[in-house]
CSV table of C-alpha atoms in Angstrom, one decimal:
chain,number,residue,atom,x,y,z
E,1,UNK,CA,-3.4,-2.3,-3.6
E,2,UNK,CA,-5.0,-4.5,-1.0
E,3,UNK,CA,-3.7,-7.8,0.4
E,4,UNK,CA,-3.4,-10.5,-2.2
E,5,UNK,CA,-3.9,-14.2,-1.4
E,6,UNK,CA,-2.6,-15.7,-4.6
E,7,UNK,CA,0.9,-16.9,-5.5
E,8,UNK,CA,3.1,-15.1,-8.0
E,9,UNK,CA,3.8,-18.3,-9.9
E,10,UNK,CA,0.0,-18.7,-10.4
E,11,UNK,CA,-0.1,-15.4,-12.3
E,12,UNK,CA,0.9,-16.8,-15.6
E,13,UNK,CA,-0.6,-13.9,-17.4
E,14,UNK,CA,1.7,-11.5,-15.7
E,15,UNK,CA,4.7,-13.5,-16.7
E,16,UNK,CA,4.0,-12.7,-20.3
E,17,UNK,CA,5.7,-9.7,-21.8
E,18,UNK,CA,9.3,-9.7,-20.5
E,19,UNK,CA,11.7,-8.4,-23.1
E,20,UNK,CA,15.3,-9.2,-23.5
E,21,UNK,CA,18.0,-6.6,-23.9
E,22,UNK,CA,21.1,-8.2,-25.4
E,23,UNK,CA,22.4,-5.6,-27.7
E,24,UNK,CA,25.9,-5.3,-26.4
E,25,UNK,CA,27.3,-8.8,-26.3
E,26,UNK,CA,31.0,-9.2,-26.8
E,27,UNK,CA,33.7,-11.7,-26.1
E,28,UNK,CA,36.5,-10.6,-23.8
E,29,UNK,CA,39.7,-12.6,-23.5
E,30,UNK,CA,41.9,-12.4,-20.4
E,31,UNK,CA,45.5,-12.0,-21.4
E,32,UNK,CA,46.8,-13.3,-18.0
E,33,UNK,CA,47.9,-16.8,-17.6
E,34,UNK,CA,45.3,-19.1,-16.1
E,35,UNK,CA,42.4,-16.7,-16.7
E,36,UNK,CA,39.5,-18.2,-18.6
E,37,UNK,CA,37.5,-16.7,-21.4
E,38,UNK,CA,33.9,-15.8,-21.0
E,39,UNK,CA,31.3,-13.5,-22.5
E,40,UNK,CA,30.4,-10.1,-21.2
E,41,UNK,CA,26.6,-10.4,-21.3
E,42,UNK,CA,24.1,-7.6,-21.7
E,43,UNK,CA,26.3,-4.6,-21.0
E,44,UNK,CA,23.8,-2.0,-20.3
E,45,UNK,CA,24.3,1.7,-21.1
E,46,UNK,CA,21.8,4.4,-20.1
E,47,UNK,CA,21.3,7.9,-21.5
E,48,UNK,CA,21.7,10.8,-19.2
E,49,UNK,CA,23.7,11.1,-16.0
E,50,UNK,CA,24.5,7.9,-14.1
E,51,UNK,CA,23.3,7.5,-10.6
E,52,UNK,CA,25.6,8.8,-7.8
E,53,UNK,CA,25.3,8.9,-4.1
E,54,UNK,CA,28.5,10.9,-4.0
E,55,UNK,CA,31.5,10.2,-1.9
E,56,UNK,CA,31.2,8.7,1.5
E,57,UNK,CA,30.4,11.2,4.2
E,58,UNK,CA,29.5,11.1,7.8
E,59,UNK,CA,27.9,14.5,8.1
E,60,UNK,CA,24.4,14.4,9.6
E,61,UNK,CA,22.8,16.1,6.6
E,62,UNK,CA,24.7,14.3,3.8
E,63,UNK,CA,24.8,10.6,4.5
E,64,UNK,CA,22.5,9.7,1.7
E,65,UNK,CA,20.3,11.2,-0.9
E,66,UNK,CA,16.6,10.5,-0.4
E,67,UNK,CA,15.5,10.3,-4.0
E,68,UNK,CA,16.0,8.2,-7.1
E,69,UNK,CA,19.7,8.3,-7.7
E,70,UNK,CA,20.7,7.5,-4.2
E,71,UNK,CA,19.4,6.5,-0.8
E,72,UNK,CA,17.1,3.7,0.3
E,73,UNK,CA,13.4,3.7,1.1
E,74,UNK,CA,11.8,1.8,4.0
E,75,UNK,CA,8.3,0.5,3.6
E,76,UNK,CA,7.4,1.3,7.2
E,77,UNK,CA,4.4,-1.1,7.6
E,78,UNK,CA,3.1,-4.5,6.6
E,79,UNK,CA,-0.4,-5.9,6.2
E,80,UNK,CA,-2.4,-6.0,9.4
E,81,UNK,CA,0.1,-4.2,11.6
E,82,UNK,CA,-1.1,-4.2,15.2
E,83,UNK,CA,-4.3,-2.3,15.7
E,84,UNK,CA,-4.9,-0.1,18.8
E,85,UNK,CA,-3.5,3.2,17.5
E,86,UNK,CA,0.2,2.5,18.3
E,87,UNK,CA,1.8,2.2,14.9
E,88,UNK,CA,2.9,5.8,14.4
E,89,UNK,CA,4.6,5.7,17.8
E,90,UNK,CA,6.2,2.3,16.9
E,91,UNK,CA,7.7,3.7,13.7
E,92,UNK,CA,8.8,6.8,15.6
E,93,UNK,CA,11.0,4.7,17.8
E,94,UNK,CA,12.8,3.3,14.7
E,95,UNK,CA,13.6,6.4,12.6
E,96,UNK,CA,16.8,7.4,14.4
E,97,UNK,CA,18.3,3.9,13.9
E,98,UNK,CA,17.1,3.8,10.3
E,99,UNK,CA,18.6,7.2,9.6
E,100,UNK,CA,21.9,6.1,11.2
E,101,UNK,CA,21.9,3.0,8.9
E,102,UNK,CA,21.5,5.2,5.8
E,103,UNK,CA,17.8,4.9,5.1
E,104,UNK,CA,16.7,8.1,3.6
E,105,UNK,CA,12.9,7.9,3.3
E,106,UNK,CA,10.0,6.1,4.8
E,107,UNK,CA,6.7,5.1,3.1
E,108,UNK,CA,3.8,5.2,5.5
E,109,UNK,CA,0.4,3.4,5.0
E,110,UNK,CA,-2.7,5.4,4.1
E,111,UNK,CA,-3.0,7.8,7.0
E,112,UNK,CA,-6.6,9.0,6.8
E,113,UNK,CA,-9.8,7.6,8.2
E,114,UNK,CA,-11.3,4.7,6.2
E,115,UNK,CA,-14.6,2.8,6.3
E,116,UNK,CA,-13.4,0.2,8.9
E,117,UNK,CA,-12.2,2.9,11.2
E,118,UNK,CA,-9.7,1.7,13.8
E,119,UNK,CA,-9.5,-1.7,12.1
E,120,UNK,CA,-8.7,-0.5,8.6
E,121,UNK,CA,-5.4,-0.6,6.8
E,122,UNK,CA,-6.5,2.6,5.1
E,123,UNK,CA,-7.2,1.3,1.6
E,124,UNK,CA,-10.9,2.0,1.8
E,125,UNK,CA,-10.7,5.8,2.4
E,126,UNK,CA,-13.7,7.8,3.6
E,127,UNK,CA,-12.4,11.2,4.8
E,128,UNK,CA,-9.0,12.3,3.4
E,129,UNK,CA,-8.7,15.0,6.1
E,130,UNK,CA,-9.4,12.8,9.2
E,131,UNK,CA,-6.0,11.7,10.4
E,132,UNK,CA,-7.4,10.3,13.7
E,133,UNK,CA,-8.9,13.4,15.1
E,134,UNK,CA,-12.7,13.0,14.3
E,135,UNK,CA,-15.1,10.6,15.7
E,136,UNK,CA,-16.4,8.8,12.6
E,137,UNK,CA,-16.6,5.2,11.3
E,138,UNK,CA,-16.6,3.9,14.8
E,139,UNK,CA,-13.4,5.5,16.2
E,140,UNK,CA,-11.4,8.7,16.7
E,141,UNK,CA,-8.0,7.3,16.0
E,142,UNK,CA,-7.1,5.4,12.9
E,143,UNK,CA,-5.6,1.9,13.2
E,144,UNK,CA,-2.2,3.6,13.3
E,145,UNK,CA,-2.9,6.4,15.9
E,146,UNK,CA,-3.9,10.0,16.2
E,147,UNK,CA,-3.1,13.0,14.0
E,148,UNK,CA,-0.9,14.4,16.8
E,149,UNK,CA,1.2,11.2,16.8
E,150,UNK,CA,1.4,11.2,13.0
E,151,UNK,CA,2.7,14.8,13.0
E,152,UNK,CA,5.2,13.9,15.6
E,153,UNK,CA,6.5,11.0,13.5
E,154,UNK,CA,6.8,13.1,10.4
E,155,UNK,CA,8.6,15.9,12.4
E,156,UNK,CA,11.0,13.4,13.9
E,157,UNK,CA,11.8,11.8,10.5
E,158,UNK,CA,12.6,15.3,9.1
E,159,UNK,CA,14.8,15.9,12.1
E,160,UNK,CA,16.7,12.8,11.1
E,161,UNK,CA,17.1,14.0,7.5
E,162,UNK,CA,14.5,11.5,6.2
E,163,UNK,CA,11.7,12.1,3.7
E,164,UNK,CA,8.2,10.8,4.4
E,165,UNK,CA,6.0,9.4,1.6
E,166,UNK,CA,2.2,9.1,1.9
E,167,UNK,CA,0.3,6.2,0.5
E,168,UNK,CA,-2.5,7.8,-1.5
E,169,UNK,CA,-5.6,5.9,-2.5
E,170,UNK,CA,-7.5,7.9,-5.1
E,171,UNK,CA,-9.0,5.2,-7.4
E,172,UNK,CA,-11.9,4.5,-5.1
E,173,UNK,CA,-13.7,5.5,-1.9
E,174,UNK,CA,-15.7,3.6,0.7
E,175,UNK,CA,-18.0,4.5,3.7
E,176,UNK,CA,-20.3,6.8,1.9
E,177,UNK,CA,-24.0,7.1,2.7
E,178,UNK,CA,-26.8,5.8,0.5
E,179,UNK,CA,-28.3,8.3,-2.0
E,180,UNK,CA,-30.6,8.2,-5.0
E,181,UNK,CA,-28.3,8.0,-8.0
E,182,UNK,CA,-29.7,9.5,-11.1
E,183,UNK,CA,-27.0,8.0,-13.3
E,184,UNK,CA,-27.8,4.4,-12.2
E,185,UNK,CA,-31.4,4.7,-11.3
E,186,UNK,CA,-30.6,3.0,-8.0
E,187,UNK,CA,-29.3,3.8,-4.6
E,188,UNK,CA,-25.6,3.8,-4.2
E,189,UNK,CA,-23.1,4.5,-1.4
E,190,UNK,CA,-21.7,7.6,-3.0
E,191,UNK,CA,-22.8,10.4,-0.7
E,192,UNK,CA,-19.7,11.8,1.1
E,193,UNK,CA,-21.2,15.2,1.9
E,194,UNK,CA,-21.3,14.4,5.6
E,195,UNK,CA,-17.6,13.6,6.2
E,196,UNK,CA,-16.5,14.9,9.6
E,197,UNK,CA,-13.8,17.1,8.3
E,198,UNK,CA,-16.2,18.9,6.0
E,199,UNK,CA,-13.6,18.8,3.3
E,200,UNK,CA,-13.9,17.2,-0.2
E,201,UNK,CA,-17.7,16.6,-0.1
E,202,UNK,CA,-18.7,14.4,-3.0
E,203,UNK,CA,-21.8,12.8,-4.4
E,204,UNK,CA,-22.8,10.4,-7.2
E,205,UNK,CA,-21.8,13.1,-9.8
E,206,UNK,CA,-18.1,12.4,-8.7
E,207,UNK,CA,-18.2,8.7,-9.3
E,208,UNK,CA,-18.6,6.5,-12.4
E,209,UNK,CA,-21.1,6.0,-13.9
E,210,UNK,CA,-21.9,9.7,-14.2
E,211,UNK,CA,-22.2,12.5,-16.8
E,212,UNK,CA,-18.6,11.9,-17.9
E,213,UNK,CA,-19.2,8.3,-18.9
E,214,UNK,CA,-19.8,4.8,-17.6
E,215,UNK,CA,-16.2,4.0,-16.4
E,216,UNK,CA,-12.5,4.9,-16.6
E,217,UNK,CA,-9.5,2.6,-16.8
E,218,UNK,CA,-10.5,0.4,-13.9
E,219,UNK,CA,-12.6,-0.2,-10.8
E,220,UNK,CA,-11.5,-2.1,-7.7
E,221,UNK,CA,-13.3,-4.5,-5.5
E,222,UNK,CA,-16.8,-3.1,-6.0
E,223,UNK,CA,-15.9,0.2,-4.3
E,224,UNK,CA,-17.3,3.4,-5.7
E,225,UNK,CA,-15.0,4.4,-8.5
E,226,UNK,CA,-13.8,8.0,-8.2
E,227,UNK,CA,-14.1,10.1,-11.4
E,228,UNK,CA,-11.0,12.2,-11.9
E,229,UNK,CA,-12.5,14.0,-14.9
E,230,UNK,CA,-15.0,15.7,-12.5
E,231,UNK,CA,-14.0,19.3,-11.7
E,232,UNK,CA,-14.9,18.8,-8.0
E,233,UNK,CA,-12.6,15.8,-7.8
E,234,UNK,CA,-9.7,17.6,-9.5
E,235,UNK,CA,-10.1,20.7,-7.4
E,236,UNK,CA,-10.1,18.8,-4.1
E,237,UNK,CA,-7.4,16.3,-5.0
E,238,UNK,CA,-4.7,18.5,-6.5
E,239,UNK,CA,-5.8,22.0,-7.5
E,240,UNK,CA,-7.1,23.7,-4.4
E,241,UNK,CA,-4.6,25.2,-1.9
E,242,UNK,CA,-6.5,23.5,0.9
E,243,UNK,CA,-7.1,20.3,-1.1
E,244,UNK,CA,-5.7,16.8,-0.4
E,245,UNK,CA,-2.4,17.0,-2.2
E,246,UNK,CA,-1.4,20.5,-1.0
E,247,UNK,CA,-2.7,20.0,2.5
E,248,UNK,CA,-0.7,16.8,2.8
E,249,UNK,CA,2.4,18.5,1.5
E,250,UNK,CA,2.2,21.9,3.0
E,251,UNK,CA,0.4,21.3,6.3
E,252,UNK,CA,1.1,17.7,7.2
E,253,UNK,CA,4.6,18.0,5.6
E,254,UNK,CA,4.6,14.8,3.5
E,255,UNK,CA,7.4,14.8,1.0
E,256,UNK,CA,6.0,12.5,-1.6
E,257,UNK,CA,3.5,10.0,-2.7
E,258,UNK,CA,3.0,6.3,-3.3
E,259,UNK,CA,-0.1,6.1,-5.6
E,260,UNK,CA,-2.2,3.0,-5.0
E,261,UNK,CA,-3.6,0.9,-7.9
E,262,UNK,CA,-2.7,3.3,-10.8
E,263,UNK,CA,-4.2,0.8,-13.3
E,264,UNK,CA,-7.5,2.2,-12.2
E,265,UNK,CA,-7.2,5.7,-13.7
E,266,UNK,CA,-5.3,7.5,-16.4
E,267,UNK,CA,-1.6,8.4,-16.0
E,268,UNK,CA,-2.6,12.0,-16.6
E,269,UNK,CA,-4.0,12.1,-13.1
E,270,UNK,CA,-0.6,11.5,-11.5
E,271,UNK,CA,1.0,13.8,-14.0
E,272,UNK,CA,-1.4,16.6,-13.1
E,273,UNK,CA,-1.0,15.9,-9.3
E,274,UNK,CA,2.8,16.1,-9.7
E,275,UNK,CA,2.6,19.3,-11.7
E,276,UNK,CA,0.4,21.0,-9.2
E,277,UNK,CA,1.5,19.6,-5.9
E,278,UNK,CA,5.1,18.4,-6.4
E,279,UNK,CA,7.2,16.0,-4.4
E,280,UNK,CA,8.5,12.5,-5.2
E,281,UNK,CA,6.0,10.0,-6.5
E,282,UNK,CA,5.9,6.3,-7.3
E,283,UNK,CA,3.0,4.3,-8.8
E,284,UNK,CA,1.8,0.8,-8.0
E,285,UNK,CA,1.4,-0.5,-11.5
E,286,UNK,CA,1.2,-4.3,-11.0
E,287,UNK,CA,2.5,-5.5,-14.3
E,288,UNK,CA,5.6,-7.4,-15.4
E,289,UNK,CA,5.7,-5.9,-18.9
E,290,UNK,CA,8.6,-3.4,-19.0
E,291,UNK,CA,7.1,-1.4,-21.9
E,292,UNK,CA,3.9,-1.0,-19.8
E,293,UNK,CA,5.8,0.2,-16.8
E,294,UNK,CA,8.1,2.5,-18.8
E,295,UNK,CA,5.2,4.1,-20.8
E,296,UNK,CA,3.3,4.7,-17.6
E,297,UNK,CA,6.2,6.3,-15.8
E,298,UNK,CA,7.0,8.6,-18.7
E,299,UNK,CA,3.3,9.6,-19.2
E,300,UNK,CA,2.8,10.1,-15.5
E,301,UNK,CA,6.1,11.9,-15.0
E,302,UNK,CA,6.6,9.5,-12.0
E,303,UNK,CA,8.6,6.7,-10.7
E,304,UNK,CA,7.0,3.2,-10.8
E,305,UNK,CA,7.6,0.0,-8.8
E,306,UNK,CA,9.8,-2.3,-10.8
E,307,UNK,CA,7.5,-5.4,-10.9
E,308,UNK,CA,9.5,-6.7,-13.9
E,309,UNK,CA,12.6,-6.9,-11.7
E,310,UNK,CA,10.6,-8.4,-8.9
E,311,UNK,CA,9.2,-11.3,-11.0
E,312,UNK,CA,12.6,-11.9,-12.7
E,313,UNK,CA,14.3,-12.1,-9.3
E,314,UNK,CA,11.7,-14.5,-8.1
E,315,UNK,CA,12.3,-16.8,-11.1
E,316,UNK,CA,16.1,-16.3,-11.0
E,317,UNK,CA,16.9,-16.9,-7.3
E,318,UNK,CA,14.2,-19.4,-6.4
E,319,UNK,CA,14.3,-21.1,-9.8
E,320,UNK,CA,18.1,-21.4,-9.9
E,321,UNK,CA,18.5,-19.6,-13.2
E,322,UNK,CA,20.5,-16.4,-12.6
E,323,UNK,CA,20.8,-16.0,-16.4
E,324,UNK,CA,17.3,-14.6,-16.2
E,325,UNK,CA,18.8,-11.4,-14.7
E,326,UNK,CA,20.1,-10.6,-18.2
E,327,UNK,CA,16.4,-9.9,-19.2
E,328,UNK,CA,15.0,-6.4,-19.4
E,329,UNK,CA,13.7,-4.6,-16.3
E,330,UNK,CA,12.5,-1.2,-15.5
E,331,UNK,CA,15.8,-0.2,-13.8
E,332,UNK,CA,17.6,-1.0,-17.0
E,333,UNK,CA,15.2,0.8,-19.2
E,334,UNK,CA,14.7,3.9,-17.1
E,335,UNK,CA,16.7,3.8,-13.8
E,336,UNK,CA,15.7,7.2,-12.5
E,337,UNK,CA,12.1,6.1,-12.5
E,338,UNK,CA,12.5,2.6,-11.2
E,339,UNK,CA,11.7,1.7,-7.6
E,340,UNK,CA,13.0,-1.8,-6.9
E,341,UNK,CA,11.8,-4.1,-4.1
E,342,UNK,CA,12.0,-7.6,-2.7
E,343,UNK,CA,8.8,-7.8,-0.7
E,344,UNK,CA,5.9,-5.5,0.1
E,345,UNK,CA,2.6,-5.6,2.0
E,346,UNK,CA,0.8,-7.3,-0.9
E,347,UNK,CA,3.2,-10.0,-2.1
E,348,UNK,CA,6.0,-12.0,-0.4
E,349,UNK,CA,7.1,-14.8,-2.8
E,350,UNK,CA,10.9,-14.6,-3.0
E,351,UNK,CA,12.5,-17.1,-0.6
E,352,UNK,CA,16.2,-16.2,-1.2
E,353,UNK,CA,15.7,-12.7,0.0
E,354,UNK,CA,19.3,-12.0,1.0
E,355,UNK,CA,20.4,-12.6,-2.6
E,356,UNK,CA,17.6,-10.4,-3.9
E,357,UNK,CA,18.5,-7.6,-1.5
E,358,UNK,CA,22.2,-7.9,-2.5
E,359,UNK,CA,20.9,-7.5,-6.1
E,360,UNK,CA,18.7,-4.4,-5.7
E,361,UNK,CA,21.1,-2.6,-3.2
E,362,UNK,CA,24.0,-2.9,-5.6
E,363,UNK,CA,22.2,-2.1,-8.9
E,364,UNK,CA,20.6,1.0,-10.3
E,365,UNK,CA,17.1,2.1,-9.2
E,366,UNK,CA,15.6,3.3,-5.9
E,367,UNK,CA,15.7,0.3,-3.6
E,368,UNK,CA,12.9,-0.3,-1.0
E,369,UNK,CA,13.4,-2.4,2.1
E,370,UNK,CA,10.4,-4.1,3.7
E,371,UNK,CA,9.8,-3.4,7.4
E,372,UNK,CA,9.5,-7.1,8.5
E,373,UNK,CA,12.5,-8.2,6.4
E,374,UNK,CA,14.6,-5.6,8.2
E,375,UNK,CA,13.2,-5.7,11.7
E,376,UNK,CA,12.2,-9.3,12.0
E,377,UNK,CA,13.1,-11.8,9.4
E,378,UNK,CA,16.6,-11.1,8.0
E,379,UNK,CA,20.0,-10.4,9.5
E,380,UNK,CA,20.0,-6.7,10.2
E,381,UNK,CA,23.8,-6.4,10.3
E,382,UNK,CA,24.0,-7.8,6.8
E,383,UNK,CA,21.2,-5.5,5.7
E,384,UNK,CA,22.9,-2.5,7.2
E,385,UNK,CA,26.1,-3.5,5.4
E,386,UNK,CA,24.3,-3.6,2.1
E,387,UNK,CA,22.7,-0.2,2.7
E,388,UNK,CA,26.2,1.2,3.4
E,389,UNK,CA,27.5,-0.4,0.2
E,390,UNK,CA,24.6,1.1,-1.7
E,391,UNK,CA,25.0,4.6,-0.4
E,392,UNK,CA,28.8,4.6,-0.7
E,393,UNK,CA,29.8,2.4,-3.6
E,394,UNK,CA,26.9,1.7,-5.9
E,395,UNK,CA,27.5,4.4,-8.5
E,396,UNK,CA,27.6,4.7,-12.2
E,397,UNK,CA,26.1,2.6,-15.0
E,398,UNK,CA,25.9,-1.2,-14.9
E,399,UNK,CA,27.7,-3.8,-16.9
E,400,UNK,CA,26.7,-7.4,-16.5
E,401,UNK,CA,29.9,-9.4,-16.7
E,402,UNK,CA,28.7,-13.0,-16.3
E,403,UNK,CA,25.5,-15.0,-15.7
E,404,UNK,CA,24.6,-18.6,-15.7
E,405,UNK,CA,22.3,-20.8,-13.5
E,406,UNK,CA,24.3,-20.4,-10.4
E,407,UNK,CA,26.5,-17.3,-10.8
E,408,UNK,CA,26.0,-13.6,-11.5
E,409,UNK,CA,28.6,-10.9,-11.7
E,410,UNK,CA,27.9,-7.3,-12.4
E,411,UNK,CA,30.0,-4.1,-12.3
E,412,UNK,CA,28.9,-0.6,-11.4
E,413,UNK,CA,31.2,1.6,-13.3
E,414,UNK,CA,31.6,4.4,-10.9
E,415,UNK,CA,30.9,8.1,-11.2
E,416,UNK,CA,32.4,11.5,-10.2
E,417,UNK,CA,35.4,10.1,-8.5
E,418,UNK,CA,33.6,7.2,-6.8
E,419,UNK,CA,35.1,3.9,-8.0
E,420,UNK,CA,31.9,1.8,-8.1
E,421,UNK,CA,31.9,-1.9,-7.3
E,422,UNK,CA,31.7,-5.4,-8.6
E,423,UNK,CA,28.9,-7.6,-7.1
E,424,UNK,CA,29.2,-11.4,-7.2
E,425,UNK,CA,26.1,-13.5,-6.4
E,426,UNK,CA,26.4,-17.3,-5.9
E,427,UNK,CA,23.2,-19.4,-5.9
E,428,UNK,CA,25.1,-22.7,-5.5
E,429,UNK,CA,26.1,-24.7,-2.4
E,430,UNK,CA,29.8,-24.3,-2.8
E,431,UNK,CA,32.3,-21.4,-3.0
E,432,UNK,CA,32.9,-20.1,-6.5
E,433,UNK,CA,35.8,-18.2,-8.0
E,434,UNK,CA,35.9,-16.3,-11.3
E,435,UNK,CA,38.2,-14.0,-13.2
E,436,UNK,CA,36.5,-10.7,-14.1
E,437,UNK,CA,37.5,-7.4,-15.6
E,438,UNK,CA,37.2,-4.4,-13.4
E,439,UNK,CA,37.7,-0.7,-14.1
E,440,UNK,CA,40.8,-0.5,-11.9
E,441,UNK,CA,44.4,-1.2,-12.9
E,442,UNK,CA,47.0,-2.2,-10.3
E,443,UNK,CA,44.7,-1.6,-7.4
E,444,UNK,CA,44.1,-3.6,-4.3
E,445,UNK,CA,40.5,-4.5,-3.8
E,446,UNK,CA,38.5,-6.2,-1.0
E,447,UNK,CA,35.1,-7.7,-0.4
E,448,UNK,CA,33.2,-5.0,1.6
E,449,UNK,CA,30.8,-7.6,2.9
E,450,UNK,CA,33.6,-9.4,4.8
E,451,UNK,CA,32.5,-12.8,3.4
E,452,UNK,CA,35.9,-13.2,1.7
E,453,UNK,CA,39.2,-12.4,3.3
E,454,UNK,CA,41.0,-12.1,0.0
E,455,UNK,CA,42.9,-8.9,-0.8
E,456,UNK,CA,43.7,-9.3,-4.5
E,457,UNK,CA,45.4,-6.7,-6.7
E,458,UNK,CA,44.1,-6.1,-10.1
E,459,UNK,CA,46.4,-6.6,-13.0
E,460,UNK,CA,47.6,-3.8,-15.4
E,461,UNK,CA,44.8,-4.9,-17.8
E,462,UNK,CA,42.3,-4.6,-14.9
E,463,UNK,CA,41.6,-8.3,-14.6
E,464,UNK,CA,41.4,-10.0,-11.2
E,465,UNK,CA,40.2,-13.2,-9.6
E,466,UNK,CA,37.4,-12.9,-7.0
E,467,UNK,CA,35.4,-15.4,-5.0
E,468,UNK,CA,31.9,-15.7,-3.5
E,469,UNK,CA,30.5,-17.8,-0.6
E,470,UNK,CA,27.9,-20.5,-1.2
E,471,UNK,CA,24.3,-19.2,-1.3
E,472,UNK,CA,25.7,-15.8,-0.8
E,473,UNK,CA,27.3,-12.7,-2.3
E,474,UNK,CA,30.4,-10.6,-2.2
E,475,UNK,CA,30.9,-7.0,-3.2
E,476,UNK,CA,34.3,-5.8,-4.3
E,477,UNK,CA,35.8,-2.3,-4.6
E,478,UNK,CA,39.1,-0.5,-4.2
E,479,UNK,CA,40.5,-1.0,-0.7
E,480,UNK,CA,40.3,2.6,0.6
């Protein structure tokens, strides 16, 4: 998806379709003196195995798991990163630090030559096999650098036990030459037979409108709309051993894919790509409707960005209504296929980002960190602490213990010997305290963020009193 200039709160149509999941409400009474009664809200249970990052380890090959179920992804770019062919090298200087922090994968921008050459962010692709080594579209290098520099970056990331995901734009192309188009009766910019790499030549027969029909699920920005029903397109994108997908995976050594604008083509395209090419995949389906996200993820056999969670966090944290976090989200519906995020290159609307990161890094799903949040805008020490908590404590299913306008408390129930955690988020301007029920009896716990110095011991019935700083969060687990 390209840079958006509108505000989230203006997208009223996208805010329609949230669904509530409140099927497991129950009243829990604390038997200890002085403990108040409250409702356990929206206790969520998921089929299948719960997430686990395993036990804490410091081995260089086992600090994290770079897939849904553990680990953290870094979006390693932002819109209009510096031009001049330096970005691959810039990212290369970061990967060791990111790896040491527990980040398990990096998502790179579209790496191939696009219509605007050295000035393009890559979302207007011309030649999928020109990684900055052919003189076309006004430059040899891409905005991000040369093929040699890209290969070096990927190699270094793998050395640091990190996966690398390619941003793949296959809805549309740009930069083709004019040709007489028999399907439109006009001239169109759909002749890509002269691309410098000589690979994936295509003509008007490979774009809508063509012999397969007038259109597919959606076009974008007036660009020629690639027809995935065309055999030539299928062959070059995912079937051929020297095609785009397999070349990126087997020669360039990408480990997975972020599919751009998947609203523009059928979910079967991603499913077929995944079947024939393999690797992790996540789709950009810009929609707040959980049913839409979940249906697409299942049909595509792919993860999907959790826009439902994104919009709910925006309303909850910036709108001072944390009870909205009880509502349905993709990570609740299908956690193994939910990629959560706070900011990306297209949209940056959540103001209380620290609270939002505390949320996604303690809950189920595959959390993504935005480059500028981590490197420029937020407290890196706090971010690293949350990454450590995610990789070492955030295991098991999730139970939401309490939520109102200002306070939110949730419990990760632990898995395979890992005790899990309790996260307490406070959106008010004063310290808050609350009795909650843990999974631990007669155990000393502590706040692993260091915000609270309390070292309480849970009662025999597993209840304990915890606290949370103003406009902040605390994360509690067994003191071990």
